[in-house]
mmCIF file of C-alpha atoms and ligand atoms in Angstrom:
data_model
loop_
_atom_site.group_PDB
_atom_site.id
_atom_site.type_symbol
_atom_site.label_atom_id
_atom_site.label_comp_id
_atom_site.label_asym_id
_atom_site.label_seq_id
_atom_site.Cartn_x
_atom_site.Cartn_y
_atom_site.Cartn_z
ATOM 1 C CA UNK A 22 152.417 -4.071 -7.604
ATOM 2 C CA UNK A 23 152.258 -6.495 -10.542
ATOM 3 C CA UNK A 24 151.410 -4.861 -13.845
ATOM 4 C CA UNK A 25 147.951 -5.963 -15.079
ATOM 5 C CA UNK A 26 147.637 -7.798 -18.386
ATOM 6 C CA UNK A 27 146.972 -5.306 -21.157
ATOM 7 C CA UNK A 28 147.033 -6.366 -24.809
ATOM 8 C CA UNK A 29 148.446 -4.335 -27.738
ATOM 9 C CA UNK A 30 145.023 -2.781 -28.367
ATOM 10 C CA UNK A 31 144.818 -1.479 -24.799
ATOM 11 C CA UNK A 32 142.284 -4.139 -23.766
ATOM 12 C CA UNK A 33 142.761 -5.305 -20.154
ATOM 13 C CA UNK A 34 142.577 -9.102 -19.896
ATOM 14 C CA UNK A 35 140.471 -9.942 -16.861
ATOM 15 C CA UNK A 36 138.632 -13.073 -17.966
ATOM 16 C CA UNK A 37 140.064 -16.558 -18.459
ATOM 17 C CA UNK A 38 138.112 -19.468 -19.884
ATOM 18 C CA UNK A 39 139.639 -22.808 -19.059
ATOM 19 C CA UNK A 40 138.913 -26.092 -20.756
ATOM 20 C CA UNK A 41 139.644 -28.807 -18.207
ATOM 21 C CA UNK A 42 139.048 -31.793 -20.501
ATOM 22 C CA UNK A 43 138.374 -32.519 -24.166
ATOM 23 C CA UNK A 44 136.165 -35.464 -23.206
ATOM 24 C CA UNK A 45 132.411 -35.436 -22.982
ATOM 25 C CA UNK A 46 129.499 -37.735 -22.222
ATOM 26 C CA UNK A 47 127.549 -36.242 -25.156
ATOM 27 C CA UNK A 48 128.375 -36.068 -28.862
ATOM 28 C CA UNK A 49 126.469 -32.965 -30.011
ATOM 29 C CA UNK A 50 126.365 -33.019 -33.794
ATOM 30 C CA UNK A 51 127.621 -29.427 -34.211
ATOM 31 C CA UNK A 52 130.472 -29.956 -31.752
ATOM 32 C CA UNK A 53 131.897 -33.460 -32.178
ATOM 33 C CA UNK A 54 131.904 -36.345 -34.575
ATOM 34 C CA UNK A 55 130.529 -39.620 -33.295
ATOM 35 C CA UNK A 56 133.944 -41.254 -33.157
ATOM 36 C CA UNK A 57 136.190 -38.785 -31.451
ATOM 37 C CA UNK A 58 139.801 -39.533 -30.639
ATOM 38 C CA UNK A 59 140.612 -37.890 -27.344
ATOM 39 C CA UNK A 60 143.966 -36.767 -26.082
ATOM 40 C CA UNK A 61 146.143 -39.125 -24.079
ATOM 41 C CA UNK A 62 145.851 -38.309 -20.366
ATOM 42 C CA UNK A 63 149.491 -37.251 -20.018
ATOM 43 C CA UNK A 64 148.871 -34.396 -22.440
ATOM 44 C CA UNK A 65 146.325 -32.860 -20.077
ATOM 45 C CA UNK A 66 147.249 -30.451 -17.362
ATOM 46 C CA UNK A 67 146.941 -32.214 -14.032
ATOM 47 C CA UNK A 68 144.580 -30.753 -11.444
ATOM 48 C CA UNK A 69 147.602 -29.313 -9.616
ATOM 49 C CA UNK A 70 148.870 -27.754 -12.842
ATOM 50 C CA UNK A 71 145.441 -26.284 -13.544
ATOM 51 C CA UNK A 72 145.524 -24.738 -10.080
ATOM 52 C CA UNK A 73 149.000 -23.292 -10.640
ATOM 53 C CA UNK A 74 148.073 -21.990 -14.067
ATOM 54 C CA UNK A 75 144.834 -20.333 -12.947
ATOM 55 C CA UNK A 76 146.408 -18.949 -9.781
ATOM 56 C CA UNK A 77 149.156 -17.343 -11.873
ATOM 57 C CA UNK A 78 146.579 -15.677 -14.127
ATOM 58 C CA UNK A 79 144.696 -14.478 -11.045
ATOM 59 C CA UNK A 80 147.959 -13.062 -9.718
ATOM 60 C CA UNK A 81 148.202 -11.123 -12.984
ATOM 61 C CA UNK A 82 144.749 -9.589 -12.614
ATOM 62 C CA UNK A 83 142.288 -12.144 -13.993
ATOM 63 C CA UNK A 84 139.075 -11.685 -11.990
ATOM 64 C CA UNK A 85 136.728 -14.088 -13.678
ATOM 65 C CA UNK A 86 137.237 -17.780 -14.394
ATOM 66 C CA UNK A 87 134.874 -19.862 -16.481
ATOM 67 C CA UNK A 88 135.478 -23.604 -16.451
ATOM 68 C CA UNK A 89 134.437 -25.446 -19.571
ATOM 69 C CA UNK A 90 135.472 -28.316 -21.840
ATOM 70 C CA UNK A 91 134.474 -30.866 -23.253
ATOM 71 C CA UNK A 92 132.230 -31.527 -20.304
ATOM 72 C CA UNK A 93 134.018 -30.115 -17.242
ATOM 73 C CA UNK A 94 132.075 -32.281 -14.789
ATOM 74 C CA UNK A 95 133.307 -35.548 -16.344
ATOM 75 C CA UNK A 96 136.919 -34.661 -15.490
ATOM 76 C CA UNK A 97 137.943 -36.993 -12.664
ATOM 77 C CA UNK A 98 138.471 -35.160 -9.399
ATOM 78 C CA UNK A 99 137.285 -31.839 -10.797
ATOM 79 C CA UNK A 100 135.858 -30.744 -7.435
ATOM 80 C CA UNK A 101 139.402 -30.717 -6.063
ATOM 81 C CA UNK A 102 140.149 -27.979 -8.572
ATOM 82 C CA UNK A 103 136.959 -25.995 -7.838
ATOM 83 C CA UNK A 104 137.640 -26.271 -4.111
ATOM 84 C CA UNK A 105 141.191 -25.038 -4.668
ATOM 85 C CA UNK A 106 139.879 -21.937 -6.443
ATOM 86 C CA UNK A 107 137.707 -21.031 -3.443
ATOM 87 C CA UNK A 108 140.756 -19.491 -1.734
ATOM 88 C CA UNK A 109 140.948 -16.853 -4.479
ATOM 89 C CA UNK A 110 137.259 -16.018 -4.046
ATOM 90 C CA UNK A 111 137.844 -15.748 -0.310
ATOM 91 C CA UNK A 112 140.813 -13.415 -0.785
ATOM 92 C CA UNK A 113 138.758 -11.224 -3.128
ATOM 93 C CA UNK A 114 141.285 -11.587 -5.996
ATOM 94 C CA UNK A 115 138.782 -13.662 -7.951
ATOM 95 C CA UNK A 116 135.368 -12.056 -8.380
ATOM 96 C CA UNK A 117 133.605 -14.903 -10.114
ATOM 97 C CA UNK A 118 134.008 -18.645 -10.624
ATOM 98 C CA UNK A 119 131.562 -20.131 -13.130
ATOM 99 C CA UNK A 120 131.170 -23.051 -15.477
ATOM 100 C CA UNK A 121 129.521 -24.055 -18.705
ATOM 101 C CA UNK A 122 128.083 -27.557 -18.607
ATOM 102 C CA UNK A 123 125.719 -29.823 -20.484
ATOM 103 C CA UNK A 124 123.956 -30.418 -17.159
ATOM 104 C CA UNK A 125 124.238 -34.198 -17.200
ATOM 105 C CA UNK A 126 126.225 -34.405 -13.936
ATOM 106 C CA UNK A 127 124.633 -31.576 -11.990
ATOM 107 C CA UNK A 128 122.506 -33.799 -9.769
ATOM 108 C CA UNK A 129 125.806 -35.080 -8.393
ATOM 109 C CA UNK A 130 127.717 -31.794 -8.263
ATOM 110 C CA UNK A 131 125.355 -28.839 -7.785
ATOM 111 C CA UNK A 132 125.630 -28.618 -3.981
ATOM 112 C CA UNK A 133 129.420 -29.036 -4.028
ATOM 113 C CA UNK A 134 129.771 -26.339 -6.686
ATOM 114 C CA UNK A 135 127.732 -23.934 -4.596
ATOM 115 C CA UNK A 136 129.824 -24.780 -1.540
ATOM 116 C CA UNK A 137 132.980 -24.020 -3.570
ATOM 117 C CA UNK A 138 131.669 -20.530 -4.304
ATOM 118 C CA UNK A 139 130.086 -20.978 -7.741
ATOM 119 C CA UNK A 140 126.938 -18.869 -7.986
ATOM 120 C CA UNK A 141 126.021 -19.076 -11.669
ATOM 121 C CA UNK A 142 126.101 -21.859 -14.265
ATOM 122 C CA UNK A 143 125.505 -21.858 -17.984
ATOM 123 C CA UNK A 144 123.681 -24.986 -19.062
ATOM 124 C CA UNK A 145 123.544 -25.892 -22.736
ATOM 125 C CA UNK A 146 120.214 -27.183 -23.966
ATOM 126 C CA UNK A 147 118.990 -26.831 -27.533
ATOM 127 C CA UNK A 148 115.550 -28.430 -27.417
ATOM 128 C CA UNK A 149 112.825 -29.419 -24.962
ATOM 129 C CA UNK A 150 111.773 -32.377 -27.071
ATOM 130 C CA UNK A 151 113.152 -35.683 -25.779
ATOM 131 C CA UNK A 152 113.546 -37.269 -29.176
ATOM 132 C CA UNK A 153 115.217 -34.218 -30.712
ATOM 133 C CA UNK A 154 117.476 -33.908 -27.668
ATOM 134 C CA UNK A 155 118.672 -37.490 -28.129
ATOM 135 C CA UNK A 156 119.227 -36.783 -31.838
ATOM 136 C CA UNK A 157 121.222 -33.581 -31.412
ATOM 137 C CA UNK A 158 123.377 -34.768 -28.489
ATOM 138 C CA UNK A 159 123.556 -38.367 -29.818
ATOM 139 C CA UNK A 160 124.313 -39.706 -26.298
ATOM 140 C CA UNK A 161 122.401 -37.314 -24.038
ATOM 141 C CA UNK A 162 119.018 -37.826 -22.398
ATOM 142 C CA UNK A 163 116.759 -34.872 -21.700
ATOM 143 C CA UNK A 164 115.245 -36.020 -18.352
ATOM 144 C CA UNK A 165 118.738 -36.319 -16.858
ATOM 145 C CA UNK A 166 119.551 -32.728 -17.842
ATOM 146 C CA UNK A 167 116.203 -31.421 -16.582
ATOM 147 C CA UNK A 168 116.924 -33.076 -13.230
ATOM 148 C CA UNK A 169 120.359 -31.429 -13.280
ATOM 149 C CA UNK A 170 118.767 -28.025 -13.858
ATOM 150 C CA UNK A 171 116.410 -28.597 -10.930
ATOM 151 C CA UNK A 172 119.325 -29.611 -8.721
ATOM 152 C CA UNK A 173 121.279 -26.489 -9.709
ATOM 153 C CA UNK A 174 118.366 -24.216 -8.850
ATOM 154 C CA UNK A 175 117.742 -26.020 -5.602
ATOM 155 C CA UNK A 176 121.399 -25.609 -4.654
ATOM 156 C CA UNK A 177 121.030 -21.846 -5.120
ATOM 157 C CA UNK A 178 122.820 -21.515 -8.463
ATOM 158 C CA UNK A 179 121.536 -18.956 -10.946
ATOM 159 C CA UNK A 180 120.989 -20.779 -14.253
ATOM 160 C CA UNK A 181 121.452 -19.459 -17.749
ATOM 161 C CA UNK A 182 120.320 -21.668 -20.615
ATOM 162 C CA UNK A 183 122.525 -21.582 -23.731
ATOM 163 C CA UNK A 184 120.743 -22.550 -26.934
ATOM 164 C CA UNK A 185 122.612 -23.033 -30.196
ATOM 165 C CA UNK A 186 120.314 -21.715 -32.944
ATOM 166 C CA UNK A 187 120.026 -24.439 -35.574
ATOM 167 C CA UNK A 188 118.098 -23.975 -38.732
ATOM 168 C CA UNK A 189 115.302 -26.490 -39.249
ATOM 169 C CA UNK A 190 115.990 -27.969 -35.817
ATOM 170 C CA UNK A 191 114.878 -25.633 -33.051
ATOM 171 C CA UNK A 192 113.362 -22.753 -35.034
ATOM 172 C CA UNK A 193 109.913 -24.005 -34.029
ATOM 173 C CA UNK A 194 110.848 -23.959 -30.324
ATOM 174 C CA UNK A 195 111.869 -20.316 -30.118
ATOM 175 C CA UNK A 196 108.764 -19.275 -28.203
ATOM 176 C CA UNK A 197 108.367 -22.423 -26.120
ATOM 177 C CA UNK A 198 111.985 -22.239 -24.903
ATOM 178 C CA UNK A 199 111.613 -18.510 -24.170
ATOM 179 C CA UNK A 200 108.418 -19.117 -22.186
ATOM 180 C CA UNK A 201 109.961 -22.059 -20.336
ATOM 181 C CA UNK A 202 112.919 -19.923 -19.222
ATOM 182 C CA UNK A 203 110.518 -17.247 -18.001
ATOM 183 C CA UNK A 204 108.427 -19.777 -16.072
ATOM 184 C CA UNK A 205 111.547 -21.320 -14.513
ATOM 185 C CA UNK A 206 113.198 -17.939 -13.814
ATOM 186 C CA UNK A 207 116.288 -18.725 -15.881
ATOM 187 C CA UNK A 208 118.304 -16.464 -18.155
ATOM 188 C CA UNK A 209 118.501 -17.344 -21.822
ATOM 189 C CA UNK A 210 121.135 -16.854 -24.498
ATOM 190 C CA UNK A 211 121.070 -17.909 -28.121
ATOM 191 C CA UNK A 212 124.343 -18.796 -29.844
ATOM 192 C CA UNK A 213 124.991 -18.650 -33.563
ATOM 193 C CA UNK A 214 126.570 -21.874 -34.802
ATOM 194 C CA UNK A 215 130.293 -21.510 -35.461
ATOM 195 C CA UNK A 216 132.526 -23.271 -37.966
ATOM 196 C CA UNK A 217 134.677 -25.264 -35.548
ATOM 197 C CA UNK A 218 136.316 -28.639 -36.135
ATOM 198 C CA UNK A 219 135.521 -31.563 -38.363
ATOM 199 C CA UNK A 220 132.120 -32.855 -37.318
ATOM 200 C CA UNK A 221 131.552 -35.516 -39.918
ATOM 201 C CA UNK A 222 128.638 -35.318 -42.326
ATOM 202 C CA UNK A 223 126.806 -32.264 -41.018
ATOM 203 C CA UNK A 224 126.949 -29.260 -43.312
ATOM 204 C CA UNK A 225 127.665 -25.972 -41.530
ATOM 205 C CA UNK A 226 125.717 -23.859 -43.964
ATOM 206 C CA UNK A 227 122.679 -26.089 -43.526
ATOM 207 C CA UNK A 228 122.822 -25.543 -39.765
ATOM 208 C CA UNK A 229 123.281 -21.799 -39.893
ATOM 209 C CA UNK A 230 120.296 -19.862 -38.520
ATOM 210 C CA UNK A 231 121.402 -16.222 -38.332
ATOM 211 C CA UNK A 232 120.439 -14.625 -35.046
ATOM 212 C CA UNK A 233 119.145 -11.551 -36.821
ATOM 213 C CA UNK A 234 116.426 -13.791 -38.296
ATOM 214 C CA UNK A 235 115.785 -15.292 -34.852
ATOM 215 C CA UNK A 236 115.506 -11.776 -33.394
ATOM 216 C CA UNK A 237 113.036 -10.725 -36.065
ATOM 217 C CA UNK A 238 110.847 -13.718 -35.260
ATOM 218 C CA UNK A 239 111.034 -12.924 -31.544
ATOM 219 C CA UNK A 240 110.011 -9.344 -32.346
ATOM 220 C CA UNK A 241 106.796 -10.610 -33.955
ATOM 221 C CA UNK A 242 105.527 -11.511 -30.482
ATOM 222 C CA UNK A 243 107.524 -9.321 -28.090
ATOM 223 C CA UNK A 244 108.778 -5.748 -27.912
ATOM 224 C CA UNK A 245 112.571 -5.926 -27.848
ATOM 225 C CA UNK A 246 114.400 -3.183 -25.945
ATOM 226 C CA UNK A 247 118.114 -3.002 -26.703
ATOM 227 C CA UNK A 248 120.247 -3.099 -23.551
ATOM 228 C CA UNK A 249 123.519 -1.270 -23.494
ATOM 229 C CA UNK A 250 125.439 -3.325 -20.954
ATOM 230 C CA UNK A 251 128.211 -5.498 -22.331
ATOM 231 C CA UNK A 252 130.341 -8.159 -20.770
ATOM 232 C CA UNK A 253 133.425 -7.819 -22.940
ATOM 233 C CA UNK A 254 132.321 -10.897 -24.862
ATOM 234 C CA UNK A 255 130.344 -11.601 -27.995
ATOM 235 C CA UNK A 256 126.939 -11.323 -26.278
ATOM 236 C CA UNK A 257 124.424 -8.538 -26.838
ATOM 237 C CA UNK A 258 121.291 -8.286 -24.751
ATOM 238 C CA UNK A 259 117.667 -7.265 -25.209
ATOM 239 C CA UNK A 260 114.797 -7.074 -22.728
ATOM 240 C CA UNK A 261 111.404 -8.446 -23.659
ATOM 241 C CA UNK A 262 109.139 -5.630 -22.484
ATOM 242 C CA UNK A 263 106.124 -7.897 -21.996
ATOM 243 C CA UNK A 264 107.877 -10.344 -19.643
ATOM 244 C CA UNK A 265 110.907 -8.405 -18.391
ATOM 245 C CA UNK A 266 113.188 -11.238 -19.529
ATOM 246 C CA UNK A 267 116.701 -10.479 -20.600
ATOM 247 C CA UNK A 268 117.810 -12.425 -23.664
ATOM 248 C CA UNK A 269 121.397 -12.704 -24.888
ATOM 249 C CA UNK A 270 122.558 -13.173 -28.458
ATOM 250 C CA UNK A 271 126.029 -14.489 -29.133
ATOM 251 C CA UNK A 272 126.982 -13.792 -32.718
ATOM 252 C CA UNK A 273 130.635 -14.720 -32.989
ATOM 253 C CA UNK A 274 130.516 -14.433 -36.766
ATOM 254 C CA UNK A 275 129.841 -10.736 -36.633
ATOM 255 C CA UNK A 276 132.679 -8.338 -35.926
ATOM 256 C CA UNK A 277 130.735 -6.600 -33.215
ATOM 257 C CA UNK A 278 132.625 -7.500 -30.095
ATOM 258 C CA UNK A 279 136.343 -7.825 -30.758
ATOM 259 C CA UNK A 280 137.038 -4.209 -29.816
ATOM 260 C CA UNK A 281 136.044 -4.800 -26.201
ATOM 261 C CA UNK A 282 137.349 -8.358 -25.903
ATOM 262 C CA UNK A 283 138.676 -8.950 -22.369
ATOM 263 C CA UNK A 284 139.282 -12.690 -22.517
ATOM 264 C CA UNK A 285 141.699 -15.433 -23.409
ATOM 265 C CA UNK A 286 141.221 -19.196 -23.482
ATOM 266 C CA UNK A 287 143.337 -21.954 -22.024
ATOM 267 C CA UNK A 288 143.000 -25.443 -23.483
ATOM 268 C CA UNK A 289 143.166 -28.599 -21.423
ATOM 269 C CA UNK A 290 146.733 -29.117 -22.670
ATOM 270 C CA UNK A 291 147.865 -25.679 -21.563
ATOM 271 C CA UNK A 292 147.822 -23.826 -24.854
ATOM 272 C CA UNK A 293 146.680 -20.262 -24.537
ATOM 273 C CA UNK A 294 144.477 -19.055 -27.377
ATOM 274 C CA UNK A 295 144.340 -15.299 -27.502
ATOM 275 C CA UNK A 296 141.328 -15.297 -29.846
ATOM 276 C CA UNK A 297 138.626 -17.936 -30.404
ATOM 277 C CA UNK A 298 138.838 -17.377 -34.143
ATOM 278 C CA UNK A 299 142.608 -17.454 -34.657
ATOM 279 C CA UNK A 300 145.081 -20.315 -34.621
ATOM 280 C CA UNK A 301 147.819 -18.343 -32.825
ATOM 281 C CA UNK A 302 148.527 -19.862 -29.465
ATOM 282 C CA UNK A 303 151.204 -20.086 -26.837
ATOM 283 C CA UNK A 304 152.357 -23.265 -25.131
ATOM 284 C CA UNK A 305 152.113 -22.427 -21.456
ATOM 285 C CA UNK A 306 152.445 -26.049 -20.381
ATOM 286 C CA UNK A 307 156.127 -26.079 -21.307
ATOM 287 C CA UNK A 308 156.748 -22.908 -19.316
ATOM 288 C CA UNK A 309 154.932 -24.469 -16.365
ATOM 289 C CA UNK A 310 156.502 -27.944 -16.486
ATOM 290 C CA UNK A 311 160.048 -26.735 -17.193
ATOM 291 C CA UNK A 312 160.068 -24.670 -14.081
ATOM 292 C CA UNK A 313 158.424 -26.481 -11.184
ATOM 293 C CA UNK A 314 159.836 -24.174 -8.515
ATOM 294 C CA UNK A 315 159.220 -20.753 -10.005
ATOM 295 C CA UNK A 316 156.252 -19.149 -11.693
ATOM 296 C CA UNK A 317 158.362 -16.394 -13.238
ATOM 297 C CA UNK A 318 158.889 -18.151 -16.605
ATOM 298 C CA UNK A 319 155.133 -18.876 -16.736
ATOM 299 C CA UNK A 320 154.291 -15.241 -16.008
ATOM 300 C CA UNK A 321 156.706 -14.150 -18.713
ATOM 301 C CA UNK A 322 155.178 -16.609 -21.190
ATOM 302 C CA UNK A 323 151.681 -15.295 -20.353
ATOM 303 C CA UNK A 324 152.766 -11.682 -20.870
ATOM 304 C CA UNK A 325 154.498 -12.556 -24.147
ATOM 305 C CA UNK A 326 151.321 -14.299 -25.351
ATOM 306 C CA UNK A 327 149.031 -11.421 -24.409
ATOM 307 C CA UNK A 328 151.334 -9.088 -26.334
ATOM 308 C CA UNK A 329 150.357 -11.087 -29.441
ATOM 309 C CA UNK A 330 146.571 -10.962 -28.940
ATOM 310 C CA UNK A 331 145.136 -10.132 -32.369
ATOM 311 C CA UNK A 332 142.651 -7.402 -33.029
ATOM 312 C CA UNK A 333 139.858 -9.726 -34.148
ATOM 313 C CA UNK A 334 138.821 -12.937 -35.859
ATOM 314 C CA UNK A 335 138.190 -14.009 -39.444
ATOM 315 C CA UNK A 336 134.969 -16.026 -39.341
ATOM 316 C CA UNK A 337 132.722 -15.290 -42.271
ATOM 317 C CA UNK A 338 129.770 -17.156 -43.777
ATOM 318 C CA UNK A 339 129.021 -14.436 -46.299
ATOM 319 C CA UNK A 340 130.402 -15.873 -49.457
ATOM 320 C CA UNK A 341 128.323 -19.074 -49.266
ATOM 321 C CA UNK A 342 131.393 -20.858 -48.092
ATOM 322 C CA UNK A 343 132.730 -21.112 -44.611
ATOM 323 C CA UNK A 344 135.769 -18.870 -44.519
ATOM 324 C CA UNK A 345 138.066 -18.645 -41.533
ATOM 325 C CA UNK A 346 137.028 -22.166 -40.560
ATOM 326 C CA UNK A 347 138.911 -23.511 -37.584
ATOM 327 C CA UNK A 348 140.285 -27.024 -37.598
ATOM 328 C CA UNK A 349 140.215 -27.461 -33.837
ATOM 329 C CA UNK A 350 137.053 -28.485 -32.020
ATOM 330 C CA UNK A 351 135.155 -26.273 -29.664
ATOM 331 C CA UNK A 352 135.657 -28.936 -26.994
ATOM 332 C CA UNK A 353 139.418 -28.397 -27.281
ATOM 333 C CA UNK A 354 139.448 -24.624 -26.895
ATOM 334 C CA UNK A 355 136.408 -24.549 -24.647
ATOM 335 C CA UNK A 356 133.188 -22.924 -25.758
HETATM 336 N N1 SAM B 15 130.016 -29.420 -22.536
HETATM 337 C C1 SAM B 15 129.683 -28.122 -22.046
HETATM 338 C C2 SAM B 15 128.404 -27.615 -22.672
HETATM 339 O O1 SAM B 15 127.942 -28.214 -23.664
HETATM 340 O O2 SAM B 15 127.877 -26.629 -22.191
HETATM 341 C C3 SAM B 15 130.772 -27.095 -22.196
HETATM 342 C C4 SAM B 15 131.569 -27.098 -23.462
HETATM 343 S S1 SAM B 15 130.655 -26.698 -24.946
HETATM 344 C C5 SAM B 15 131.929 -26.817 -26.163
HETATM 345 C C6 SAM B 15 130.363 -24.960 -24.696
HETATM 346 C C7 SAM B 15 129.298 -24.335 -25.548
HETATM 347 O O3 SAM B 15 129.723 -24.333 -26.884
HETATM 348 C C8 SAM B 15 127.957 -25.046 -25.509
HETATM 349 O O4 SAM B 15 126.945 -24.098 -25.191
HETATM 350 C C9 SAM B 15 127.789 -25.553 -26.916
HETATM 351 O O5 SAM B 15 126.444 -25.566 -27.304
HETATM 352 C C10 SAM B 15 128.599 -24.556 -27.699
HETATM 353 N N2 SAM B 15 129.072 -25.041 -28.998
HETATM 354 C C11 SAM B 15 129.714 -26.197 -29.294
HETATM 355 N N3 SAM B 15 130.007 -26.271 -30.605
HETATM 356 C C12 SAM B 15 129.544 -25.134 -31.162
HETATM 357 C C13 SAM B 15 129.539 -24.600 -32.481
HETATM 358 N N4 SAM B 15 130.074 -25.255 -33.497
HETATM 359 N N5 SAM B 15 128.965 -23.367 -32.664
HETATM 360 C C14 SAM B 15 128.430 -22.673 -31.631
HETATM 361 N N6 SAM B 15 128.406 -23.119 -30.376
HETATM 362 C C15 SAM B 15 128.941 -24.338 -30.144
HETATM 363 FE FE1 SF4 B 16 129.870 -32.150 -25.203
HETATM 364 FE FE2 SF4 B 16 129.290 -29.605 -24.818
HETATM 365 FE FE3 SF4 B 16 130.327 -30.409 -27.143
HETATM 366 FE FE4 SF4 B 16 127.875 -31.113 -26.554
HETATM 367 S S1 SF4 B 16 128.602 -29.019 -26.856
HETATM 368 S S2 SF4 B 16 129.478 -32.499 -27.335
HETATM 369 S S3 SF4 B 16 127.954 -31.354 -24.392
HETATM 370 S S4 SF4 B 16 131.331 -30.449 -25.202
#
């Protein structure tokens, strides 16, 4: 039997997040600048290469794949890739195939995603106000995303709404978004804003709304019961006793999750990032392209990379400056 992937801190690696494109049909202010230069197409892994790459990871014990980007559903032919992954769900090697999307293309793709075996989607949405939505995403339109959410639910997909907590922007919508998710039977997770990439004029410290403050506000109206289950990622969960809702908090800036980290991230160019908050990466594309007839060099490159997975990250807002700031964009590594 193949040895599973275990990193130097005895953490089994069972979860791969894959960015399939750096492009997007939105320009969220905390994620991208308005004038982004995207990678030339030849730099990207082809759909066949993505299949080979993911299948190799699955062969090494990865059980969960999350497809992200950029906006994964703007990648041309992306359903070919999802459909190719169905064989791993059918064989039982892959336990879950999911994606994170801005929702803009779900009217078109929801049924096909369900047919490919996707059962859950994370949809990013930071405000329920049309004007604010257009402001924060620059190019996005709220009604289109709301239609996408409807289509996803209708197709049978379980929806989780991801909200980036932004000071002075959606603080006043904390309760309305929570109530909306309850009414629509959707899960809800808040994400602390992270210092990723050059985003132009926005100031990171101005945007930073610590989730502990958000939690305290939530606790003014609801009784929060701490839940113990963890997913190996940066999310912690509470249950609102009054409504039974489960709410997630992703606080990547706090060192509260690295010890159980089970994941690595593959960029759309085939670099493997062992930690979201570290620059260390391995070029798996070279291993893949140099050896079209054998996956052995790729497997060796993956094992060598996992052997270098660091213990944790260096993000820190504490000293009124953004330390550990990453130069790459979230859309490159995949959020
Ligand atoms: N385009 C898809 C979407 O928006 O869901 C997938 C890619 S996006 C980079 C993945 C997630 O990262 C989204 O939920 C987005 O809100 C979040 N994100 C982007 N930039 C971020 C930042 N600087 N800090 C925290 N979360 C961020
Ligand atoms: Fe696009 Fe997602 Fe980044 Fe927004 S957060 S610009 S939707 S990749």
